[in-house]
PDB file of C-alpha atoms in Angstrom:
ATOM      1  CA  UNK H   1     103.283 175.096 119.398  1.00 58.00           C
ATOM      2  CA  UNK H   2     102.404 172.053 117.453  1.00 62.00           C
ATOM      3  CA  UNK H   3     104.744 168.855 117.127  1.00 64.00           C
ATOM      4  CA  UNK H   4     106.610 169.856 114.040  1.00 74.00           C
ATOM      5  CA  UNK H   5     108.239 172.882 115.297  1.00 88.00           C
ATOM      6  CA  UNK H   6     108.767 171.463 118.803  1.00 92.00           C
ATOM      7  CA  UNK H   7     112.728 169.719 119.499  1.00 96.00           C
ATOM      8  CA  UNK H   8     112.428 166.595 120.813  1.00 96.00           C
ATOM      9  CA  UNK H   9     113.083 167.394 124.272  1.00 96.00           C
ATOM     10  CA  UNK H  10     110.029 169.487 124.151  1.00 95.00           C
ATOM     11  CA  UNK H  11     108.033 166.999 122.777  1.00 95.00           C
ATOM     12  CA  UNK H  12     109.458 164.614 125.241  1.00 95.00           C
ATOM     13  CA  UNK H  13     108.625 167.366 128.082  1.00 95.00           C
ATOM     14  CA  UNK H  14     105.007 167.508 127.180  1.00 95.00           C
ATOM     15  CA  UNK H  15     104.611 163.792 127.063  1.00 94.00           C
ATOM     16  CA  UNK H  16     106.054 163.150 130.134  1.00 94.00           C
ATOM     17  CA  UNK H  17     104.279 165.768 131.888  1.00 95.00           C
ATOM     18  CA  UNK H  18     101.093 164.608 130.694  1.00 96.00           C
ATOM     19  CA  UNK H  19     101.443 160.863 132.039  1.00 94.00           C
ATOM     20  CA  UNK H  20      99.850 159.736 134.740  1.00 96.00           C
ATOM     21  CA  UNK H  21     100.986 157.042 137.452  1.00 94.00           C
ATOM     22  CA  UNK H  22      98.145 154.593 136.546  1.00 95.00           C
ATOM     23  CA  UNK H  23      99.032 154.993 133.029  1.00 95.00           C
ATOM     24  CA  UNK H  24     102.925 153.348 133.708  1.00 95.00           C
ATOM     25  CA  UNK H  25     102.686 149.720 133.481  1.00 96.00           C
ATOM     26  CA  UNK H  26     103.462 147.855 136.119  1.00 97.00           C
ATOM     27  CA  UNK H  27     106.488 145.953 135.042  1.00 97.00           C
ATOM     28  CA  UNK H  28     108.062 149.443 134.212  1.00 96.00           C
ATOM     29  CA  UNK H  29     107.391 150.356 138.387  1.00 96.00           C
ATOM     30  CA  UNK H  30     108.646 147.346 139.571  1.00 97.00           C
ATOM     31  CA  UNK H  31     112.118 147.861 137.630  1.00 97.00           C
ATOM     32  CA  UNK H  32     111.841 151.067 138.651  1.00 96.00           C
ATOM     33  CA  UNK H  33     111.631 150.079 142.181  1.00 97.00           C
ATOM     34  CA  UNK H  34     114.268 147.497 141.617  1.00 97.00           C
ATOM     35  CA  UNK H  35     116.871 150.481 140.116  1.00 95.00           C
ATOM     36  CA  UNK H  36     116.053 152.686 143.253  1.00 95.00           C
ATOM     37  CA  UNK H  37     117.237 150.223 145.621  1.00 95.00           C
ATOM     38  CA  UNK H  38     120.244 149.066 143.915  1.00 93.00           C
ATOM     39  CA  UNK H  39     121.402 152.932 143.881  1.00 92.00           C
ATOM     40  CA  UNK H  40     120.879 153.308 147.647  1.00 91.00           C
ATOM     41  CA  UNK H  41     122.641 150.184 147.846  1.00 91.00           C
ATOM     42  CA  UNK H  42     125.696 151.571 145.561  1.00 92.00           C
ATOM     43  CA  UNK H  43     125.062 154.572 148.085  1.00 92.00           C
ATOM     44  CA  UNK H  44     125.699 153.104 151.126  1.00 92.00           C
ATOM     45  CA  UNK H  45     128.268 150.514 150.353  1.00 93.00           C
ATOM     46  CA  UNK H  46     130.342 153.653 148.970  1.00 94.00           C
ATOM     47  CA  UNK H  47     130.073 155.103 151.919  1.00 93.00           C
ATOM     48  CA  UNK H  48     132.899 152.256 153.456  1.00 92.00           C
ATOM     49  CA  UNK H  49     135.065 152.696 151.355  1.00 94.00           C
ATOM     50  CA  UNK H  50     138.006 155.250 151.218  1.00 94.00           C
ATOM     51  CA  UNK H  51     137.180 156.446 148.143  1.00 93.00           C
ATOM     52  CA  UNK H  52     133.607 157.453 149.447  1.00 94.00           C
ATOM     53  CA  UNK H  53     135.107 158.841 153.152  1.00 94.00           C
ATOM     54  CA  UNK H  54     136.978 161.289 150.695  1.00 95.00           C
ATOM     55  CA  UNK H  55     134.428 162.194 148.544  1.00 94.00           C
ATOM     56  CA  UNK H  56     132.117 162.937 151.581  1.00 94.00           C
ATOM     57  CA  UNK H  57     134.713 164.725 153.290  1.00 94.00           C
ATOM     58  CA  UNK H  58     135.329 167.072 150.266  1.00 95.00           C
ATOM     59  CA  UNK H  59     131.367 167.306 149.567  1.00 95.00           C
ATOM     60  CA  UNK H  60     131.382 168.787 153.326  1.00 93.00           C
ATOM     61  CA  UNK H  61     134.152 171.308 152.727  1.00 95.00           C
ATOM     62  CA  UNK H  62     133.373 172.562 149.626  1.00 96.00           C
ATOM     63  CA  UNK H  63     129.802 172.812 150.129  1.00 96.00           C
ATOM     64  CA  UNK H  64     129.445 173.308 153.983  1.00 92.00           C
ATOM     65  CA  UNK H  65     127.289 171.647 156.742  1.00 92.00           C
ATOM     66  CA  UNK H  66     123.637 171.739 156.687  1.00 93.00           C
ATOM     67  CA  UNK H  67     120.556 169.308 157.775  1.00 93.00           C
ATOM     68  CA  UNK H  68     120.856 166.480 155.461  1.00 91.00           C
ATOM     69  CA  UNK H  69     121.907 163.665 156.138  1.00 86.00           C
ATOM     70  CA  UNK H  70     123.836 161.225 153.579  1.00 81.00           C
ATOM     71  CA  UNK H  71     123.205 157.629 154.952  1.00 77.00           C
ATOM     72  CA  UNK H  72     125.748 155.886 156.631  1.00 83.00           C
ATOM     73  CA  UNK H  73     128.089 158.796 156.462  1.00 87.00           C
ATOM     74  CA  UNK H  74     126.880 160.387 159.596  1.00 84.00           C
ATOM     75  CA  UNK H  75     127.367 164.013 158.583  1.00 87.00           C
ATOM     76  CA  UNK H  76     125.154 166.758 157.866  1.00 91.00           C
ATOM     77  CA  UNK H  77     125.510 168.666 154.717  1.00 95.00           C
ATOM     78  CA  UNK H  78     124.259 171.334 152.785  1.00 95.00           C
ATOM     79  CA  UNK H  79     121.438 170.356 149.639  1.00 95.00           C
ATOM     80  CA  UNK H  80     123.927 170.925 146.887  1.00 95.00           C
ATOM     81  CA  UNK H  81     127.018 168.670 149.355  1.00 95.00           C
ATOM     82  CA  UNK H  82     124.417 165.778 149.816  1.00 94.00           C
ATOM     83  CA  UNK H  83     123.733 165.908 145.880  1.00 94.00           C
ATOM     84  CA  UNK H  84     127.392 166.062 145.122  1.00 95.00           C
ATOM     85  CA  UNK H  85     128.318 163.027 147.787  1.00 94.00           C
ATOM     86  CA  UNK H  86     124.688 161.192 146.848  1.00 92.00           C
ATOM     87  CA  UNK H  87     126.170 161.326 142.845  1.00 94.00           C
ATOM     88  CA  UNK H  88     129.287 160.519 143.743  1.00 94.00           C
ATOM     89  CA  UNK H  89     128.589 157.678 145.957  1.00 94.00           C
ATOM     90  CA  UNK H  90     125.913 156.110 143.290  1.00 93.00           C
ATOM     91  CA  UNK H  91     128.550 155.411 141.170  1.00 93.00           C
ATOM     92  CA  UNK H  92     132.351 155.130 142.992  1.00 92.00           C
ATOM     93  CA  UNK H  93     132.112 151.366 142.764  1.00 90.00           C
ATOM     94  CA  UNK H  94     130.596 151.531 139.057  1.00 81.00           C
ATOM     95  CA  UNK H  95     134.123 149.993 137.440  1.00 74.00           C
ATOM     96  CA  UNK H  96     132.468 148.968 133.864  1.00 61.00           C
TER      97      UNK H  96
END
């Protein structure tokens, strides 16, 4: 399929398939590095409030227990729970 008849999230797919690690500049992995933490950070700090105890809670009921852990929650959930708290959490402090 060439370029013209492609959408742009195809187009998009093939580039970013095609990079390579050593091609990303390094200023673009050290913001990247830099947005990773402050999510876990958003993560965690969540995880004190009530707001996060709640969504946790609800995470682990509607989704069930299984091995993964969400830090500093100290409950196991299921994959799809810990990606519903790990969302949730990310952003339950994000009031802009």
């Amino acid at each position: 399929m060439n370029s013209s008849s492609q959408t742009f999230a195809q187009q998009f797919g093939e580039w970013a398939s095609s990079l390579k690690f050593e091609e990303i500049p390094e200023r673009v992995i050290a913001k990247a590095k830099l947005q990773i933490l402050s999510v876990l950070s958003a993560i965690f700090s969540a995880t004190q409030t009530r707001a996060g105890k709640i969504l946790c809670e609800s995470a682990q009921r509607f989704y069930g227990k299984g091995k993964l852990v969400v830090p500093g929650v100290g409950k196991n959930f299921s994959l799809p729970g810990a990606l519903f708290a790990w969302a949730g959490l990310s952003v339950a402090q994000d009031y802009d």
